[in-house]
Coordinates of C-alpha atoms and ligand atoms in Angstrom, one line a residue:
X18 CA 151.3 -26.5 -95.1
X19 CA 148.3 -28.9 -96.2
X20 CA 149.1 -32.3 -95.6
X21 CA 147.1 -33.5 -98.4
X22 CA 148.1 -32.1 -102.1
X23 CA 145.3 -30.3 -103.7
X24 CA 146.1 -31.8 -107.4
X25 CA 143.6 -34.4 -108.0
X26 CA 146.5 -36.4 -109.6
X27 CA 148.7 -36.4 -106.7
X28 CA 146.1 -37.7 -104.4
X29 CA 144.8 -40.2 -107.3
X30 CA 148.2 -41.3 -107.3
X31 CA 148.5 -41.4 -103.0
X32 CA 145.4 -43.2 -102.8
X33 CA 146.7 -45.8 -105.4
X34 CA 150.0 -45.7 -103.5
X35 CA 148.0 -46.3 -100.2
X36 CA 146.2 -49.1 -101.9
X37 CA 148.5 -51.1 -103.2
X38 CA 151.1 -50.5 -100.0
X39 CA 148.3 -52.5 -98.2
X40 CA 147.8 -55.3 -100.4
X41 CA 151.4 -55.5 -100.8
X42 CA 152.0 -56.0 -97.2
X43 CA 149.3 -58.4 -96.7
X44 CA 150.5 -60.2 -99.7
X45 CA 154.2 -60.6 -98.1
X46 CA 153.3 -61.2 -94.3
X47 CA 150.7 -63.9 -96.2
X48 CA 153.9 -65.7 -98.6
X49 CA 156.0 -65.3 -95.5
X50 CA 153.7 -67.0 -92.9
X51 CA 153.0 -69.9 -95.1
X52 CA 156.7 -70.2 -96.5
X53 CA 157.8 -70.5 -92.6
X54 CA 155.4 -72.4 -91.5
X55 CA 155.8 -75.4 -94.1
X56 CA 159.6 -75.1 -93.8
X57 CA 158.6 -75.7 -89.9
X58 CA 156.9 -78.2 -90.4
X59 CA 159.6 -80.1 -92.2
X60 CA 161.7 -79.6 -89.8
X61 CA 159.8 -80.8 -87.5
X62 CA 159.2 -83.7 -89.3
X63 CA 162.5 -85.0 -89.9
X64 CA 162.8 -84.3 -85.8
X65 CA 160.3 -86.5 -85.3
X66 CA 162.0 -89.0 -87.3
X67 CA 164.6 -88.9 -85.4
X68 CA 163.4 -89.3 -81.7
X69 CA 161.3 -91.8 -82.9
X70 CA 164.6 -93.6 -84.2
X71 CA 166.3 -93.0 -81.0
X72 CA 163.4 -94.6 -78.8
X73 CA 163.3 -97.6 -81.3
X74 CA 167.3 -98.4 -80.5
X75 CA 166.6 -97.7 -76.6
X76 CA 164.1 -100.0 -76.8
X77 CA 165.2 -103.5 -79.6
X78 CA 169.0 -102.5 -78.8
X79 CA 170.3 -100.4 -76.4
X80 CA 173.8 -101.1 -76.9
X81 CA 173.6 -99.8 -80.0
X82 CA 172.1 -96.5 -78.4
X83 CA 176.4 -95.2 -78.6
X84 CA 176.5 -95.0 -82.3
X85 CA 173.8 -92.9 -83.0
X86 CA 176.1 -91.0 -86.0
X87 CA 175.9 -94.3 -87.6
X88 CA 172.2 -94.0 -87.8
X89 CA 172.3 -90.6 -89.3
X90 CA 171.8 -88.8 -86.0
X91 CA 174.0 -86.0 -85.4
X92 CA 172.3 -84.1 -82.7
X93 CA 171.1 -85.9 -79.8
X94 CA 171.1 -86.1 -76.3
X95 CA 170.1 -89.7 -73.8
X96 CA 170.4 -89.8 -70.1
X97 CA 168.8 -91.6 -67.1
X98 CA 168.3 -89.4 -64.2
X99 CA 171.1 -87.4 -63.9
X100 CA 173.7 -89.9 -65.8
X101 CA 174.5 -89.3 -69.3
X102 CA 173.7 -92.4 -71.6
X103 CA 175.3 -91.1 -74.8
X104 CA 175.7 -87.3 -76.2
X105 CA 176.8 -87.1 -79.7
X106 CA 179.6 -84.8 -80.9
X107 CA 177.7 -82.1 -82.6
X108 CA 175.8 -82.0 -79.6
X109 CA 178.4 -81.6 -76.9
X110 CA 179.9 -79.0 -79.9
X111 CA 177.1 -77.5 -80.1
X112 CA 176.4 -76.9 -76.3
X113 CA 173.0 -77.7 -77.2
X114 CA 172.5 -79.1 -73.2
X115 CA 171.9 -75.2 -72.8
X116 CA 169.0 -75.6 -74.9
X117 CA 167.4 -78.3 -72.9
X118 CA 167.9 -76.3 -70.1
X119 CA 166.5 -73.2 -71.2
X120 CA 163.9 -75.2 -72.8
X121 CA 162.6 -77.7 -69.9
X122 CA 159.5 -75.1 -69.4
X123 CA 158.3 -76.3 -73.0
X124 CA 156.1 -79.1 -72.8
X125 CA 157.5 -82.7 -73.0
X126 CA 157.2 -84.2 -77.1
X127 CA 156.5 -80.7 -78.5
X128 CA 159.3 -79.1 -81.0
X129 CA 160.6 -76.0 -79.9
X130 CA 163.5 -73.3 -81.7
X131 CA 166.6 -72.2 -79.9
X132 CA 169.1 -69.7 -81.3
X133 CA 172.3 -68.5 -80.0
X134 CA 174.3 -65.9 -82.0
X135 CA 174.4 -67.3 -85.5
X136 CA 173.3 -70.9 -84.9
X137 CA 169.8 -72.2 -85.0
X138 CA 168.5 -75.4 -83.7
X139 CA 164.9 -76.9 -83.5
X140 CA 164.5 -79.3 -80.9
X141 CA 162.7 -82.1 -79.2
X142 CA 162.6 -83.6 -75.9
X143 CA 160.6 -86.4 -74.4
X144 CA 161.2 -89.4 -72.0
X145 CA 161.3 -92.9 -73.0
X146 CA 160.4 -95.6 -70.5
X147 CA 161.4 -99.3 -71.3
X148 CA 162.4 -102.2 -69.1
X149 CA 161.5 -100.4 -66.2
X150 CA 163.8 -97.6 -66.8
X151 CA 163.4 -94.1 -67.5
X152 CA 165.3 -92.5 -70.3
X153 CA 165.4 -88.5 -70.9
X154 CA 165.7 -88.5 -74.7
X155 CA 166.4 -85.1 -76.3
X156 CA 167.2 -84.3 -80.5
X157 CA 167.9 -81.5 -82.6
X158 CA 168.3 -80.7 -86.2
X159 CA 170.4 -77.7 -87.4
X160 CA 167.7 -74.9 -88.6
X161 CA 169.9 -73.0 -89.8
X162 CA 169.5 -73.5 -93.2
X163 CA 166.0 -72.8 -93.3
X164 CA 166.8 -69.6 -91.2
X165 CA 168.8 -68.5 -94.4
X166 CA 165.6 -69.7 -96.8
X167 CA 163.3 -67.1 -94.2
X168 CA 166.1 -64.8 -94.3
X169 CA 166.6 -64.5 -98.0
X170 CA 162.9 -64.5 -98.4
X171 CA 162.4 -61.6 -96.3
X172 CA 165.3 -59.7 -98.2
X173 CA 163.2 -60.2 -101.3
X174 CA 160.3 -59.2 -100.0
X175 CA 161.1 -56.5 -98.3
X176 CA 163.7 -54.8 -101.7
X177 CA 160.6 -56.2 -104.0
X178 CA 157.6 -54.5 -101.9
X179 CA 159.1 -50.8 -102.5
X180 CA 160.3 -51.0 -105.8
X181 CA 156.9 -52.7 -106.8
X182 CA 155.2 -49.5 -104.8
X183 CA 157.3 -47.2 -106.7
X184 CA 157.4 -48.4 -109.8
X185 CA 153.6 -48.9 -109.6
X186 CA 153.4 -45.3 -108.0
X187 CA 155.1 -43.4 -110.9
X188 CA 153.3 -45.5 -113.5
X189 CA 150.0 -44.4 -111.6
X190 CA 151.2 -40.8 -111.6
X191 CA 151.7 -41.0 -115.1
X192 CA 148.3 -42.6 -116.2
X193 CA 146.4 -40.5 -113.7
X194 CA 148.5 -37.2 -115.5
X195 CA 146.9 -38.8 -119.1
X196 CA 143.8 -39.1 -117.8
X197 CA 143.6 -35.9 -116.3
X198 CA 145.1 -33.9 -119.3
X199 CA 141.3 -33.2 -121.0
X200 CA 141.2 -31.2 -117.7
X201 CA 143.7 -28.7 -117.8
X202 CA 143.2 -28.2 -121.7
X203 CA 139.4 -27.3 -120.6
X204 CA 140.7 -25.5 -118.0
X205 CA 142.8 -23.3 -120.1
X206 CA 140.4 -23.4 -122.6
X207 CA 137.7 -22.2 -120.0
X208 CA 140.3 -19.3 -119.5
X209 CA 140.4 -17.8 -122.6
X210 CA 136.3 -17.2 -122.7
X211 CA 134.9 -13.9 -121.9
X212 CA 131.5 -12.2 -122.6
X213 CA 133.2 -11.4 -126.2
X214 CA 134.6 -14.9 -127.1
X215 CA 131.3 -16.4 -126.1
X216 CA 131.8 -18.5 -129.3
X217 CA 134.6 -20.7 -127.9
X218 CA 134.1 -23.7 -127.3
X219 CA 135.6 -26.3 -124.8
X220 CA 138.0 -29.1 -126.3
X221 CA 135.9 -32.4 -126.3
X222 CA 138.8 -35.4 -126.6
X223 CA 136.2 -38.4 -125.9
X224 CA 132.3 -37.0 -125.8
X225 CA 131.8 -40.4 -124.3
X226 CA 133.9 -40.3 -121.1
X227 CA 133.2 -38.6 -117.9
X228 CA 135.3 -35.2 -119.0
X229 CA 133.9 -35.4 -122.4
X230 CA 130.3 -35.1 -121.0
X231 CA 130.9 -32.3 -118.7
X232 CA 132.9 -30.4 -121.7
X233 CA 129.9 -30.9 -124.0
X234 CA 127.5 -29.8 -121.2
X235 CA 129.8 -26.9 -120.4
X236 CA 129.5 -26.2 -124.5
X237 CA 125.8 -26.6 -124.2
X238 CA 125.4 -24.0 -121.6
X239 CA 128.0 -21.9 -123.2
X240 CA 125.8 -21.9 -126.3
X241 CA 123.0 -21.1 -125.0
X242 CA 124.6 -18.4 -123.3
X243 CA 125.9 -17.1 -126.5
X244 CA 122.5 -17.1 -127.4
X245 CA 121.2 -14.8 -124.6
X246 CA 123.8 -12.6 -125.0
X247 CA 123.1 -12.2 -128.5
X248 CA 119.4 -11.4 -128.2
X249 CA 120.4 -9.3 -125.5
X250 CA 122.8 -7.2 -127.6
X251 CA 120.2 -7.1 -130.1
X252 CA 117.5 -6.1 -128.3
X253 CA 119.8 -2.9 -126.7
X254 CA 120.6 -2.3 -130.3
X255 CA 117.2 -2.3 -131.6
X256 CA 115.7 -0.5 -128.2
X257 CA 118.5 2.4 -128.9
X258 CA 117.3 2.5 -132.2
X259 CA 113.6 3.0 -131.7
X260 CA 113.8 5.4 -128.7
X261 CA 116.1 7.9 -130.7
X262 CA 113.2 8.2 -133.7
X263 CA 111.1 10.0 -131.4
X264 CA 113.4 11.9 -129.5
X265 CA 115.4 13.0 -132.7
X266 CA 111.8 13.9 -134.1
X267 CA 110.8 15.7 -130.7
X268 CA 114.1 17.5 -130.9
X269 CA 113.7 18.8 -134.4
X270 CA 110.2 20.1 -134.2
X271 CA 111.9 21.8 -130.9
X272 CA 114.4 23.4 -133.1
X273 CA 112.2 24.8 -136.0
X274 CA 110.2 26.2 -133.8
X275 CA 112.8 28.1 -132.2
X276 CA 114.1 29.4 -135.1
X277 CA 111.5 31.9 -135.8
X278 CA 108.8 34.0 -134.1
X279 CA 105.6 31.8 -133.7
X280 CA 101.9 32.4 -133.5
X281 CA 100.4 31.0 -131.0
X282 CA 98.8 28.6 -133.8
X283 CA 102.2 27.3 -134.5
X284 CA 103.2 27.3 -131.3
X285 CA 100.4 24.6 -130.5
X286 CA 100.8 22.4 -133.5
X287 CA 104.5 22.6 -132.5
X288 CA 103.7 21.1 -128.7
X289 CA 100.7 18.7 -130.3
X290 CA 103.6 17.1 -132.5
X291 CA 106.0 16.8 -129.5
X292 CA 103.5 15.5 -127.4
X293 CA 102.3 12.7 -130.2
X294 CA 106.2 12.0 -130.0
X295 CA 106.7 11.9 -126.3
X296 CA 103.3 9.7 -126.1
X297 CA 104.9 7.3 -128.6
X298 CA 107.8 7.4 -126.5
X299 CA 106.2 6.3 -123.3
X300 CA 104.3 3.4 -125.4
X301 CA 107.8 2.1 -126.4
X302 CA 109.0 2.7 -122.8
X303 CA 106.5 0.8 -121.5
X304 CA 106.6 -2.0 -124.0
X305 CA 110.3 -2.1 -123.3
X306 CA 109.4 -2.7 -119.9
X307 CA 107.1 -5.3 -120.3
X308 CA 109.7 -7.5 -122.6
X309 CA 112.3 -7.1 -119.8
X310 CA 110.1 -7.9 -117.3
X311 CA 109.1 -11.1 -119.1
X312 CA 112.6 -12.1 -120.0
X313 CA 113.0 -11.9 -116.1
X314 CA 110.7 -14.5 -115.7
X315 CA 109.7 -11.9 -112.6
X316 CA 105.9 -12.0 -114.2
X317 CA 103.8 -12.9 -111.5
X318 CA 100.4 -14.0 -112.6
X319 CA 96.9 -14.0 -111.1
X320 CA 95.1 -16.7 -112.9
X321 CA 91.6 -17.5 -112.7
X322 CA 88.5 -18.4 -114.3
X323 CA 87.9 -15.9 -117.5
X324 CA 84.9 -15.3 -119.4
X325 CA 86.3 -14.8 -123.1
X326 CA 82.9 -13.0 -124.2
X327 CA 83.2 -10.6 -121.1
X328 CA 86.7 -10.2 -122.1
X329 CA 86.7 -9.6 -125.8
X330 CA 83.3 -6.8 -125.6
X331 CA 86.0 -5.0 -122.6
X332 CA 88.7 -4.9 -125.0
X333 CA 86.4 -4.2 -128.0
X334 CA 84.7 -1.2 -125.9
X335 CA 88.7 -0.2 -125.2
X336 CA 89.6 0.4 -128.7
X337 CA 86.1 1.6 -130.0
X338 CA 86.7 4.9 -130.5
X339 CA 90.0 4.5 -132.4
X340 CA 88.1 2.2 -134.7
X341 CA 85.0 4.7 -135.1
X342 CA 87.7 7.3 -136.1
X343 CA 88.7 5.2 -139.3
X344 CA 84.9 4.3 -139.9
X345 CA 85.6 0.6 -139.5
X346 CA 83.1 -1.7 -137.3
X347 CA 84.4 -3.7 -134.6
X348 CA 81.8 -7.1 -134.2
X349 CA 82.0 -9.5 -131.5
X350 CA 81.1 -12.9 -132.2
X351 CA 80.7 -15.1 -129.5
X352 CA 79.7 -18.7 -130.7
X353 CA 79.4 -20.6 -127.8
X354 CA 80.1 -18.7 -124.5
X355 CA 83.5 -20.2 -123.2
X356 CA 85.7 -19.8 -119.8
X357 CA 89.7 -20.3 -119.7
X358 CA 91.6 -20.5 -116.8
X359 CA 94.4 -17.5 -117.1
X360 CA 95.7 -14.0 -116.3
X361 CA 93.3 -11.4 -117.2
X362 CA 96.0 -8.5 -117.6
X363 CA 98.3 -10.0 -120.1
X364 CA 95.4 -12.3 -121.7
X365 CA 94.2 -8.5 -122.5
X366 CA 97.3 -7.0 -123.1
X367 CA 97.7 -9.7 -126.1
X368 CA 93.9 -9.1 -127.4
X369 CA 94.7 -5.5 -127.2
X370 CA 97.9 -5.2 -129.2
X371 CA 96.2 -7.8 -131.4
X372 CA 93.0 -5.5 -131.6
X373 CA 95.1 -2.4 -132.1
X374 CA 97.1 -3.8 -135.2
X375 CA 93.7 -4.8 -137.0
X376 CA 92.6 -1.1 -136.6
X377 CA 95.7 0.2 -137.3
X378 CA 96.6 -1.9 -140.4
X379 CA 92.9 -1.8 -141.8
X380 CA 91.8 0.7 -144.0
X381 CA 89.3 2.8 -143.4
X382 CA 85.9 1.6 -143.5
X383 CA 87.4 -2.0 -142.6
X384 CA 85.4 -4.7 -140.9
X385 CA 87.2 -6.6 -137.5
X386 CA 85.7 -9.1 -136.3
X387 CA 86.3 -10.4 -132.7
X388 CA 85.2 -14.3 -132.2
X389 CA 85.3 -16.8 -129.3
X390 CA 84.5 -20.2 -130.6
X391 CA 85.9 -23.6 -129.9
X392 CA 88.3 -25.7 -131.8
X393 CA 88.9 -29.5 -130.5
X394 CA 89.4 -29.2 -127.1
X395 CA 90.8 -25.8 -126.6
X396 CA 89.2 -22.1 -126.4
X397 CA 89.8 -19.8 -130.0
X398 CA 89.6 -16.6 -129.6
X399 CA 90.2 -14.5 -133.2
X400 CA 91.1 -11.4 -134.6
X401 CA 90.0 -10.8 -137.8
X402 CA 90.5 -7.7 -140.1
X403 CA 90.1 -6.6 -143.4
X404 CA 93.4 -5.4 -143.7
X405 CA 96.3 -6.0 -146.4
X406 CA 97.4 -9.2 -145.3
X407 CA 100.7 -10.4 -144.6
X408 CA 102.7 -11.9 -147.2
X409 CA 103.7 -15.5 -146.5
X410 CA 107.3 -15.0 -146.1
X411 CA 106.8 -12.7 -143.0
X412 CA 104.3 -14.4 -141.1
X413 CA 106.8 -16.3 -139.1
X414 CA 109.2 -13.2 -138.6
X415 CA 106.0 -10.9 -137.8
X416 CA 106.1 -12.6 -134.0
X417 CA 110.5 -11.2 -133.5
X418 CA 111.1 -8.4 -131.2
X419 CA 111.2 -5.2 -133.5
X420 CA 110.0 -7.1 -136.9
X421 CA 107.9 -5.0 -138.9
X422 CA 106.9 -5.8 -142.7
X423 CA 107.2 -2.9 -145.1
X424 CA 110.6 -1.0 -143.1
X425 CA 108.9 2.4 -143.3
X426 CA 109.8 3.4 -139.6
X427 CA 108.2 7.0 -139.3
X428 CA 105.0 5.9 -141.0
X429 CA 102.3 7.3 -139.1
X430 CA 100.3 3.4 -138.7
X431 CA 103.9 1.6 -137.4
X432 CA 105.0 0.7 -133.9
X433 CA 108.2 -0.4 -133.4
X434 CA 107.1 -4.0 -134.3
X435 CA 106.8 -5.2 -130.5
X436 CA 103.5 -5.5 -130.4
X437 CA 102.8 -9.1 -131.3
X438 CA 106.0 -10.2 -129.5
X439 CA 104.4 -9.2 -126.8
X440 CA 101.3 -10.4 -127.6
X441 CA 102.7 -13.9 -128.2
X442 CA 104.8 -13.9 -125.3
X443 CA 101.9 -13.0 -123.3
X444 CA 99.6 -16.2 -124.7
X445 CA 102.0 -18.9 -124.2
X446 CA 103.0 -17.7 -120.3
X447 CA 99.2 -18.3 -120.3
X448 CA 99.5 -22.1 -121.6
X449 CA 98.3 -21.4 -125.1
X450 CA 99.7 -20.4 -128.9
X451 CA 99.4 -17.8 -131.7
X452 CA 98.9 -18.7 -135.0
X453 CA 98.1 -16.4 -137.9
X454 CA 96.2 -16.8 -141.3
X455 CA 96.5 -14.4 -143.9
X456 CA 95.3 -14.0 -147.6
X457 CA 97.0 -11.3 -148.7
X458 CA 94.9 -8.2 -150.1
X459 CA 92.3 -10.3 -148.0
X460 CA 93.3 -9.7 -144.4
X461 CA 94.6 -11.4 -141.6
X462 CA 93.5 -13.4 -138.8
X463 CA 95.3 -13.9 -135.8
X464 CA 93.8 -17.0 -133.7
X465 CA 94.8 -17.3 -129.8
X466 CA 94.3 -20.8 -128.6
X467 CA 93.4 -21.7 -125.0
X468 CA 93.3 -24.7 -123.0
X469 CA 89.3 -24.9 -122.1
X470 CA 88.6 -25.0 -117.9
X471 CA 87.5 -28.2 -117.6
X472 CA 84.1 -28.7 -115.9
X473 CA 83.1 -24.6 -116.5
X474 CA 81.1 -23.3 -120.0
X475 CA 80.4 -20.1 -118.7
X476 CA 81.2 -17.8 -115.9
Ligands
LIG9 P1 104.0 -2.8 -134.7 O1 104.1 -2.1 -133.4 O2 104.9 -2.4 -135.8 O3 102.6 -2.9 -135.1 P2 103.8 -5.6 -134.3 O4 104.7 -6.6 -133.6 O5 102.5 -5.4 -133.6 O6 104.5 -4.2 -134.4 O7 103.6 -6.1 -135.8 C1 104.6 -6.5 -136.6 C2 104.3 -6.2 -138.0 O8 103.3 -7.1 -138.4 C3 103.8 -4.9 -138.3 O9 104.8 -4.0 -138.6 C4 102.9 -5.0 -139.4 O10 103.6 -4.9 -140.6 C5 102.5 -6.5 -139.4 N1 101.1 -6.6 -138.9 C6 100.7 -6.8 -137.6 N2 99.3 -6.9 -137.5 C7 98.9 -6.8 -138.8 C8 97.6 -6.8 -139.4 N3 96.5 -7.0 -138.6 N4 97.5 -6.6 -140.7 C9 98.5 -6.4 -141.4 N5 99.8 -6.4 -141.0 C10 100.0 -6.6 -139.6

């Protein structure tokens, strides 16, 4: 069994408890303490009084010293030696010559308590010298009714300090169980979401208390996550999609050419077509593999001083031949030679895909141009191309995962519109940004912008 309850408002409302036990028993040892010592010192005053009355008759008019009841004083005690002078009444009554006894330790003129059973006395004893002889003087006064002032004090106290605790207790209990209820509606709340209820969000009762902050960070988070998931789900549908075009074409061209006797003619252009398939298949693979990789954040990069003109004429010299196929002339233009500090493989992953859509999308006979120049303080590098353009409503959308203008799927000229999220993603892990310009009928021009090296023009 723990000894401490694990419900935050149970211990809230121990620790409060605790607390105010504490102060609470300071509080009453304090009231009683002063309230005891003041009655005391009354008490002591009026015995003061009175001794000092009885040493003023001993000394103008001892005769007199008999009829101390006259005076007022009921409890007092004068001998010489070991003769009595005078004992009132109440004293003898009160066998208050037991008290002198017990209390002949105490020293002389100092007030001292003695109780017996139910009666209470303070007393006083001192000697009194005058014509040469000695008197042993002592006084009392009844205390009893202050006892009964501590006594009913300390009854209060004591019935007022656990009602007080428990009344304060369940009215603690209670507040700390309003407090506290945001928490157990998140909690059930935070109960009902699951990957599929990822739109849910948590109650928010005050967004500007503590529980009302954590609720709408919780939401944030949540949102975001809805977010992921939803790309996520997206991107698997899409994926699915685009890998079952060429295996549904690979498995066709398989299947007519099984249906009849083939020459060996056939037979080839029947392989050539599954392996342009299974070639466009790998492409998609490995694109796949590059977006999951980079959604990872697992992309580790080697970054170092590049020379863009060194760059560009490699990726130019890359992609050559598929330009010289469609007749189209590939120029690089370097304007000033300029060096960036990044990742040569996905720097020339982006310039490729970016290169490969302007021959792809150009007609034949097009002009690309290729061109490092600078712009303010950063490093352009454009792609330029002849092409048809892309009309302004898609240029934003061109950049999504699978986006392709003109939905013609099988067309022999279309990817599976990855390209240029790859290529984007690839520039900004670099530090830089993709912009596109585009007159349509005119061509397009895709424009990668670098942070320059500082201190380095050429490599
Ligand atoms: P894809 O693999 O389909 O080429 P991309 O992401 O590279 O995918 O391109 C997305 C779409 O943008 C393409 O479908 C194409 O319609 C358009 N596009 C890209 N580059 C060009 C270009 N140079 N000229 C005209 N259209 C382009």
């Amino acid at each position: 069994m723990r000894l401490f309850p694990q419900s935050i408002r149970w211990r809230l409302t121990l620790w409060f408890g605790l607390t105010l036990a504490l102060i609470l028993a300071a509080f009453s040892a304090g009231i009683y303490t002063f309230v005891h010592t003041r009655l005391l010192k009354q008490l002591d005053g009026q015995l003061g009084k009175e001794f000092a009355a009885v040493k003023r008759i001993l000394r103008e008019e001892p005769a007199e010293i008999v009829e101390l009841e006259e005076d007022g004083i009921a409890l007092a005690s004068v001998s010489e030696g070991s003769t009595l002078v005078h004992r009132t009444n109440d004293w003898r009554r009160a066998e208050l010559d037991k008290a002198i006894k017990s209390g002949g330790t105490r020293r002389p003129g100092r007030p001292w308590s003695w109780a017996r059973g139910e009666r209470s006395y303070r007393l006083m004893a001192d000697s009194v010298r005058t014509d040469g002889r000695t008197f042993h003087v002592a006084v009392a006064v009844d205390a009893r009714p202050i006892r009964r002032s501590l006594r009913t004090l300390a009854l209060m106290l004591a019935t007022g300090f656990p009602c007080a605790l428990v009344l304060a207790m369940v009215g603690g209990y209670f507040l700390a169980g309003r407090l506290l209820a945001p928490v157990g509606a998140m909690a059930a709340k935070a109960r009902e979401i699951t990957a599929d209820r990822l739109a849910e969000r948590l109650p928010v009762v005050n967004p500007a208390d503590e529980f009302g902050r954590l609720a709408t960070v919780f939401n944030e988070t949540l949102g975001r996550l809805e977010d992921a998931f939803e790309r996520l789900k997206r991107f698997t549908a899409d994926a699915s999609h685009e890998l079952r075009t060429p295996l549904t074409a690979i498995r066709s061209v398989g299947e007519v050419a099984l249906q009849e006797p083939l020459d060996v003619a056939a037979a080839r252009d029947a392989i050539g077509s599954m392996l342009e398939e299974a070639d466009r298949l790998s492409r998609l693979v490995d694109n796949l593999l590059v977006l999951t990789r980079a959604d990872s954040g697992r992309v580790s990069l080697a970054v170092e001083p590049l020379d863009l003109a060194a760059l560009l004429r490699d990726v130019a010299d890359c992609l050559g031949v598929l330009a010289e196929e469609k007749n189209q002339t590939v120029e690089v233009e370097i304007a000033e030679p300029l060096t960036v500090e990044a990742d040569r493989i996905t720097l020339r992953m982006a310039l490729i895909n970016l290169l490969d859509n302007a021959i792809r999308y150009t007609p034949s006979g097009g002009r690309i141009r290729l061109v490092v120049r600078r712009m303010g303080d950063r490093a352009a590098i454009e792609v330029a191309d002849t092409g048809p353009g892309i009309p302004p409503e898609h240029r934003e959308k061109v950049f999504e995962r699978f986006y392709r203008v003109g939905l013609d799927r099988s067309s022999e000229t279309g990817g599976a519109g990855l390209g240029l999220a790859i290529a984007r993603w690839a520039v900004e892990i670099n530090g830089g940004r993709i912009e596109l310009e585009s007159e349509e009928g005119r061509g397009s021009t895709f424009r990668i912008l670098l942070p320059e090296r500082k201190g380095g023009e050429t490599a």
